[in-house]
Amino acid sequence: MSDPQHSAGARARLLLSAPDRPGLVAAVAEFVYRHGGDVTQADQHNDEEEGMFFQRVEFRLEGFRLSRAQLADAFAELAGPMRMTWSLRYSDEDRRVAVLVSRQAHCLVDLLGRWHSHELPGRAVLVASNHPDHEALVGHFGLPYHHLPVSAADRPEQESALLSVLEQAGVELVVMARYMQILSGRVIDRYPSRIINIHHSFLPAFQGGQPYRQAFSRGVKLIGATAHYATADLDEGPIIDQDTARVTHRDGVADLARTGRDLETVVLARAVRLHLTDRVLVHGHKTIVF
Amino acid sequence: MSDPQHSAGARARLLLSAPDRPGLVAAVAEFVYRHGGDVTQADQHNDEEEGMFFQRVEFRLEGFRLSRAQLADAFAELAGPMRMTWSLRYSDEDRRVAVLVSRQAHCLVDLLGRWHSHELPGRAVLVASNHPDHEALVGHFGLPYHHLPVSAADRPEQESALLSVLEQAGVELVVMARYMQILSGRVIDRYPSRIINIHHSFLPAFQGGQPYRQAFSRGVKLIGATAHYATADLDEGPIIDQDTARVTHRDGVADLARTGRDLETVVLARAVRLHLTDRVLVHGHKTIVF
Amino acid sequence: MSDPQHSAGARARLLLSAPDRPGLVAAVAEFVYRHGGDVTQADQHNDEEEGMFFQRVEFRLEGFRLSRAQLADAFAELAGPMRMTWSLRYSDEDRRVAVLVSRQAHCLVDLLGRWHSHELPGRAVLVASNHPDHEALVGHFGLPYHHLPVSAADRPEQESALLSVLEQAGVELVVMARYMQILSGRVIDRYPSRIINIHHSFLPAFQGGQPYRQAFSRGVKLIGATAHYATADLDEGPIIDQDTARVTHRDGVADLARTGRDLETVVLARAVRLHLTDRVLVHGHKTIVF
Amino acid sequence: MSDPQHSAGARARLLLSAPDRPGLVAAVAEFVYRHGGDVTQADQHNDEEEGMFFQRVEFRLEGFRLSRAQLADAFAELAGPMRMTWSLRYSDEDRRVAVLVSRQAHCLVDLLGRWHSHELPGRAVLVASNHPDHEALVGHFGLPYHHLPVSAADRPEQESALLSVLEQAGVELVVMARYMQILSGRVIDRYPSRIINIHHSFLPAFQGGQPYRQAFSRGVKLIGATAHYATADLDEGPIIDQDTARVTHRDGVADLARTGRDLETVVLARAVRLHLTDRVLVHGHKTIVF
């Protein structure tokens, strides 16, 4: 019997990786079908060099004969013998996002605008910043604004405050929307593959500070932006998306920064969307983006 | 027992479309698995508006327990009740391609160079042209060159000659590499979804003749190129790939044409590769490109 | 003696077109130099087909020995015999912009955000709309919101109201930020080459209504956006800027519209910037963008 | 009187840099005009940070009243007091180019094809390689092929042979079309800003060897190619042009290399064209590309 819990239109999304072996595709497809699901999208990737298999399966829940709890249990039974690493999410979950920001507000404004007009999945539940500047703006969108100034001395205290704010709000994804502070391993380990940062260069070019200044000095003809998961190694996290734009000798550092802001905004929003539609699978320090 | 016919590394590629229904994915996956195949890539598309399902499945043949003839028969039994339209190809087939060209040789040279250095699948078996210009060049690549001049009066005769040349050479794909003659329905019907044309504009903008002249007159800031299957409606065939490049007021018609040649070359080569790796599924006047 | 009117850093911008003849470049350069100006940027374009010359010259005013009134008079004397069409603007002018919008607010929000953070030259002085939806948002940015609903019957009255609002606010540039009403010749003639529209396709492809629906039906692999000056011939105005983005068979009409909104936003902002830095010269139905 | 040496349509191209000061633009424009030249294109760049002025001026020579020798002398008189660094070239000069290549022939084939069809200015006069592979191909284009194998022991001898070949052929531009040997300072110093290399990454990302392998390991979502002048510091030379292309997790190292070859080909050809139309001005370790 269909679980009344499954709202009309809701879909399950399965992300999995496993050592490759024949029958994986069939086993998953058969599992979904046997319980009354209807696969609406399935993508797979076989890394033949590493012998790994990755898959994203999305299926309709109308008519599905297992509850969500049963589904997880049943799939665990299938997954175990096949040594799958997997996660199961639902399109109708309430996915709570925190945005961290410093002085520059372009990414913040863009993201809040997108959530406001229902262009992005998930929803922002709070904004935290080491600057007080954006309190009024954020208030206008009806969100709490946590001003958490950071100095060398009180970084640990502020990170504790930040962690507590995130936890109380039930945040599952943290977006560093040009947040110019480095998060310590303590924060990063609490949100593995769940903190997205936008770096204002085409990584791995111009790591570290002032990438537009570096790009200007090097005389590049393209600048870039990179959205990646934050890891302990700064600027080395798994890349989710990147883009570039053409510049010329006429562009000073300020022009590069201005052109770059449009790139950062769009690339970060794309990465947040990919994450919240469960399209990103992290494997080692790389991503598979379905 | 494994069919000795299956060479090491050979893969089968299944392209199919069907009215959508639960169990399609599972049925195909289970079919491959049951006979000893190992799915290496699977892509699907559900057109929810039309209720159609499209899939491309690639699987290893080492250890596969059906011969190619048996495989086709067995799959037909599965496909019938599910009302699938399908095709089955093998990565080690000899795929014979003819290139048609007029005066401008950039696409021809590029394609022959790619085949020569094994960058493209398939192989060219002949070049035909309404001009004698490229005979020496084509001869250098060891290919026959058929000079078939076309005038209003003898078009039917020349098309008969062309068809006979194509047939004798066992051609399955015809590439119009800036062939500036219109093929009649007689030729097109013989090679449905197997004639690829490169149009030198971003279709549907600038249909018909002299698109760079049209683009110049309109003052566009981007020009484009479009690879599509030839159909009876000129410039209306299913689009396989497109791309654009930035231009400015400084670019005269000749500059647009020059910039455009690089676009045409790359877009046409991409389309030929997509076709010959069985990644393009035509549905109505659109394509699904896996 | 230097005119005290010339504020530090202010620059004059001269845009001119003329029938081409030797000596034009020298005459303008010599004029600026003789009066104490320092050329900081000069771009020219010779349309050899039409025999026309176009130029943009920017020069520093510190130390310039003519007042702005004198400058205009003196340049007119030079320009007359050379049959120049020209305009002279200053980088420190107060350039007042009106934004027209309908239901979709993405371009409006983006533009207001840019002006707010001083990313765009000029300044918005009012927003007018045929819908009441954005009043609160616009109020938050401290701008008046004119709700001017349009129906077939009262279009002339509403256009009169719009013209009166624009005139009273001293508006020089009107930005149609996804304003879905057609402006009559009466409005367009009052603001020649001073109304910028964003069309949500790569013109001239998909003119008219519902371009994303059209793009979906045609199965294109790229979508586009076009910023152009509004003219009496809808969608035929001189193009200022365009851009495209890659899409696939997976993108439904709603996906195309979403991807397209990012394009529209960026392309429109670029066009507004180009106009307000006096980089766009209209010649016939084309633009020269310096 | 007009110098009969000036062929119809020939143009002079002046590239200059100088410490910025008022009157530079006027002085050059007046100089050209006074001697009967007609400026067809003029671009300038003011680096306000460094206080430097850069300009490219192209002018018609029909009716010009100085011979080429006189023109150089006369301009030197103007340039000296203004501390200009300058060069003067003519559109009808015979510009002799050598192409260096190793195993991979895609850039070589592309360049020879372009010269063959008169798509590129200049002309190839020889090809040199550390491999014998391309002798037949190059012979087909009617060019001498110098096989100069390089080993650690005989590098100095081979470079001497290379220099002698270049000198005897009167080569002014050397194009490293995927030449995988490092040229010593002895060669580079003989051709300052006249050796163009194509690096198969988006510099400064992935310097050094095997950039596609590096890109694969890092999991980037875009790959790139960079054309730059060769300098003693490998991969640090002034960048002329760059471009990028989108890749995904599905692309293995071989796929990245294949996609990259199209980028390399187009970017290198653009750089060669820019150089041979005298549009590139080197300043320090950066370029101004007019």
Tab-separated table of N, CA and C in Angstrom, chain C residues 127-192:
chain	number	residue	atom	x	y	z
C	127	VAL	N	10.912	53.990	-10.611
C	127	VAL	CA	10.525	52.728	-11.237
C	127	VAL	C	9.047	52.823	-11.600
C	128	ALA	N	8.712	52.417	-12.802
C	128	ALA	CA	7.300	52.382	-13.199
C	128	ALA	C	6.963	50.974	-13.659
C	129	SER	N	5.733	50.572	-13.392
C	129	SER	CA	5.335	49.209	-13.718
C	129	SER	C	3.849	49.133	-14.021
C	130	ASN	N	3.463	48.198	-14.857
C	130	ASN	CA	2.048	47.932	-15.073
C	130	ASN	C	1.491	46.968	-14.025
C	131	HIS	N	2.321	46.621	-13.046
C	131	HIS	CA	1.876	45.756	-11.952
C	131	HIS	C	2.238	46.419	-10.624
C	132	PRO	N	1.471	46.115	-9.592
C	132	PRO	CA	1.773	46.729	-8.292
C	132	PRO	C	2.825	45.958	-7.499
C	133	ASP	N	3.267	44.828	-7.988
C	133	ASP	CA	3.996	43.843	-7.184
C	133	ASP	C	5.245	44.342	-6.463
C	134	HIS	N	5.977	45.257	-7.074
C	134	HIS	CA	7.324	45.531	-6.580
C	134	HIS	C	7.423	46.800	-5.746
C	135	GLU	N	6.288	47.303	-5.310
C	135	GLU	CA	6.291	48.598	-4.613
C	135	GLU	C	7.144	48.557	-3.347
C	136	ALA	N	6.977	47.521	-2.534
C	136	ALA	CA	7.724	47.443	-1.277
C	136	ALA	C	9.218	47.347	-1.541
C	137	LEU	N	9.568	46.484	-2.449
C	137	LEU	CA	10.976	46.298	-2.797
C	137	LEU	C	11.618	47.614	-3.235
C	138	VAL	N	10.935	48.301	-4.126
C	138	VAL	CA	11.479	49.550	-4.664
C	138	VAL	C	11.555	50.605	-3.567
C	139	GLY	N	10.544	50.604	-2.721
C	139	GLY	CA	10.552	51.542	-1.596
C	139	GLY	C	11.752	51.318	-0.690
C	140	HIS	N	12.124	50.076	-0.525
C	140	HIS	CA	13.279	49.745	0.305
C	140	HIS	C	14.546	50.402	-0.222
C	141	PHE	N	14.606	50.613	-1.532
C	141	PHE	CA	15.768	51.284	-2.124
C	141	PHE	C	15.567	52.806	-2.175
C	142	GLY	N	14.452	53.285	-1.561
C	142	GLY	CA	14.229	54.722	-1.468
C	142	GLY	C	13.779	55.382	-2.752
C	143	LEU	N	13.149	54.623	-3.628
C	143	LEU	CA	12.748	55.181	-4.923
C	143	LEU	C	11.228	55.215	-5.051
C	144	PRO	N	10.707	56.208	-5.768
C	144	PRO	CA	9.267	56.225	-6.038
C	144	PRO	C	8.873	55.119	-7.012
C	145	TYR	N	7.701	54.559	-6.770
C	145	TYR	CA	7.171	53.474	-7.602
C	145	TYR	C	5.872	53.933	-8.232
C	146	HIS	N	5.847	53.995	-9.533
C	146	HIS	CA	4.645	54.439	-10.226
C	146	HIS	C	3.916	53.248	-10.813
C	147	HIS	N	2.774	52.964	-10.250
C	147	HIS	CA	1.981	51.855	-10.775
C	147	HIS	C	1.073	52.391	-11.877
C	148	LEU	N	1.378	51.987	-13.102
C	148	LEU	CA	0.617	52.478	-14.252
C	148	LEU	C	0.055	51.290	-15.019
C	149	PRO	N	-1.078	50.751	-14.546
C	149	PRO	CA	-1.651	49.581	-15.223
C	149	PRO	C	-2.030	49.932	-16.653
C	150	VAL	N	-1.866	48.979	-17.544
C	150	VAL	CA	-2.114	49.231	-18.965
C	150	VAL	C	-3.196	48.281	-19.462
C	151	SER	N	-4.205	48.822	-20.091
C	151	SER	CA	-5.161	47.974	-20.798
C	151	SER	C	-5.284	48.516	-22.204
C	152	ALA	N	-5.875	47.709	-23.065
C	152	ALA	CA	-5.969	48.114	-24.462
C	152	ALA	C	-6.629	49.494	-24.568
C	153	ALA	N	-7.633	49.705	-23.716
C	153	ALA	CA	-8.434	50.929	-23.837
C	153	ALA	C	-7.637	52.165	-23.429
C	154	ASP	N	-6.910	52.054	-22.314
C	154	ASP	CA	-6.326	53.273	-21.775
C	154	ASP	C	-4.826	53.414	-22.043
C	155	ARG	N	-4.333	52.656	-23.012
C	155	ARG	CA	-2.902	52.740	-23.301
C	155	ARG	C	-2.456	54.192	-23.558
C	156	PRO	N	-3.153	54.926	-24.403
C	156	PRO	CA	-2.704	56.307	-24.648
C	156	PRO	C	-2.641	57.138	-23.365
C	157	GLU	N	-3.634	57.002	-22.505
C	157	GLU	CA	-3.623	57.760	-21.255
C	157	GLU	C	-2.427	57.354	-20.399
C	158	GLN	N	-2.196	56.047	-20.322
C	158	GLN	CA	-1.106	55.573	-19.478
C	158	GLN	C	0.238	56.019	-20.028
C	159	GLU	N	0.358	56.029	-21.344
C	159	GLU	CA	1.625	56.480	-21.920
C	159	GLU	C	1.817	57.977	-21.645
C	160	SER	N	0.729	58.718	-21.672
C	160	SER	CA	0.835	60.139	-21.320
C	160	SER	C	1.301	60.278	-19.885
C	161	ALA	N	0.723	59.460	-19.000
C	161	ALA	CA	1.133	59.503	-17.592
C	161	ALA	C	2.611	59.136	-17.469
C	162	LEU	N	3.019	58.107	-18.191
C	162	LEU	CA	4.420	57.680	-18.141
C	162	LEU	C	5.340	58.794	-18.626
C	163	LEU	N	4.976	59.398	-19.755
C	163	LEU	CA	5.814	60.468	-20.299
C	163	LEU	C	5.922	61.621	-19.322
C	164	SER	N	4.836	61.927	-18.674
C	164	SER	CA	4.861	63.046	-17.731
C	164	SER	C	5.737	62.701	-16.525
C	165	VAL	N	5.648	61.469	-16.043
C	165	VAL	CA	6.497	61.032	-14.928
C	165	VAL	C	7.976	61.108	-15.308
C	166	LEU	N	8.285	60.625	-16.502
C	166	LEU	CA	9.684	60.621	-16.956
C	166	LEU	C	10.213	62.048	-17.077
C	167	GLU	N	9.370	62.916	-17.616
C	167	GLU	CA	9.799	64.287	-17.854
C	167	GLU	C	10.025	65.029	-16.546
C	168	GLN	N	9.077	64.871	-15.629
C	168	GLN	CA	9.216	65.565	-14.349
C	168	GLN	C	10.444	65.117	-13.577
C	169	ALA	N	10.824	63.876	-13.768
C	169	ALA	CA	11.991	63.371	-13.038
C	169	ALA	C	13.296	63.660	-13.777
C	170	GLY	N	13.195	64.297	-14.929
C	170	GLY	CA	14.411	64.629	-15.670
C	170	GLY	C	15.173	63.410	-16.155
C	171	VAL	N	14.421	62.379	-16.496
C	171	VAL	CA	15.038	61.116	-16.909
C	171	VAL	C	15.677	61.246	-18.289
C	172	GLU	N	16.871	60.703	-18.464
C	172	GLU	CA	17.457	60.698	-19.800
C	172	GLU	C	17.554	59.298	-20.392
C	173	LEU	N	17.523	58.299	-19.544
C	173	LEU	CA	17.612	56.925	-20.042
C	173	LEU	C	16.489	56.098	-19.431
C	174	VAL	N	15.799	55.350	-20.288
C	174	VAL	CA	14.725	54.471	-19.832
C	174	VAL	C	15.180	53.026	-20.048
C	175	VAL	N	15.122	52.225	-18.993
C	175	VAL	CA	15.542	50.827	-19.095
C	175	VAL	C	14.324	49.919	-18.962
C	176	MET	N	14.036	49.171	-20.006
C	176	MET	CA	12.926	48.214	-19.971
C	176	MET	C	13.463	46.891	-19.425
C	177	ALA	N	13.316	46.723	-18.119
C	177	ALA	CA	13.887	45.574	-17.418
C	177	ALA	C	12.865	44.445	-17.365
C	178	ARG	N	12.643	43.811	-18.507
C	178	ARG	CA	11.560	42.845	-18.705
C	178	ARG	C	10.199	43.526	-18.520
C	179	TYR	N	10.046	44.688	-19.203
C	179	TYR	CA	8.760	45.372	-19.262
C	179	TYR	C	8.034	44.793	-20.464
C	180	MET	N	6.920	44.125	-20.212
C	180	MET	CA	6.307	43.313	-21.258
C	180	MET	C	5.244	44.067	-22.062
C	181	GLN	N	5.258	45.389	-21.980
C	181	GLN	CA	4.361	46.181	-22.793
C	181	GLN	C	5.122	46.783	-23.974
C	182	ILE	N	4.419	46.962	-25.066
C	182	ILE	CA	5.033	47.612	-26.220
C	182	ILE	C	4.835	49.112	-26.088
C	183	LEU	N	5.916	49.854	-26.214
C	183	LEU	CA	5.812	51.308	-26.168
C	183	LEU	C	5.476	51.824	-27.561
C	184	SER	N	4.576	52.773	-27.617
C	184	SER	CA	4.194	53.310	-28.925
C	184	SER	C	5.271	54.260	-29.441
C	185	GLY	N	5.146	54.592	-30.716
C	185	GLY	CA	6.095	55.512	-31.325
C	185	GLY	C	6.168	56.844	-30.590
C	186	ARG	N	5.093	57.208	-29.944
C	186	ARG	CA	5.072	58.486	-29.238
C	186	ARG	C	6.122	58.496	-28.131
C	187	VAL	N	6.250	57.414	-27.381
C	187	VAL	CA	7.257	57.344	-26.318
C	187	VAL	C	8.654	57.168	-26.918
C	188	ILE	N	8.734	56.283	-27.882
C	188	ILE	CA	10.053	55.964	-28.461
C	188	ILE	C	10.675	57.185	-29.126
C	189	ASP	N	9.846	57.959	-29.830
C	189	ASP	CA	10.386	59.135	-30.517
C	189	ASP	C	10.865	60.204	-29.533
C	190	ARG	N	10.285	60.190	-28.334
C	190	ARG	CA	10.727	61.170	-27.345
C	190	ARG	C	12.095	60.791	-26.780
C	191	TYR	N	12.446	59.520	-26.823
C	191	TYR	CA	13.724	59.060	-26.254
C	191	TYR	C	14.507	58.252	-27.291
C	192	PRO	N	14.910	58.889	-28.372
C	192	PRO	CA	15.585	58.136	-29.433
C	192	PRO	C	16.950	57.628	-28.959
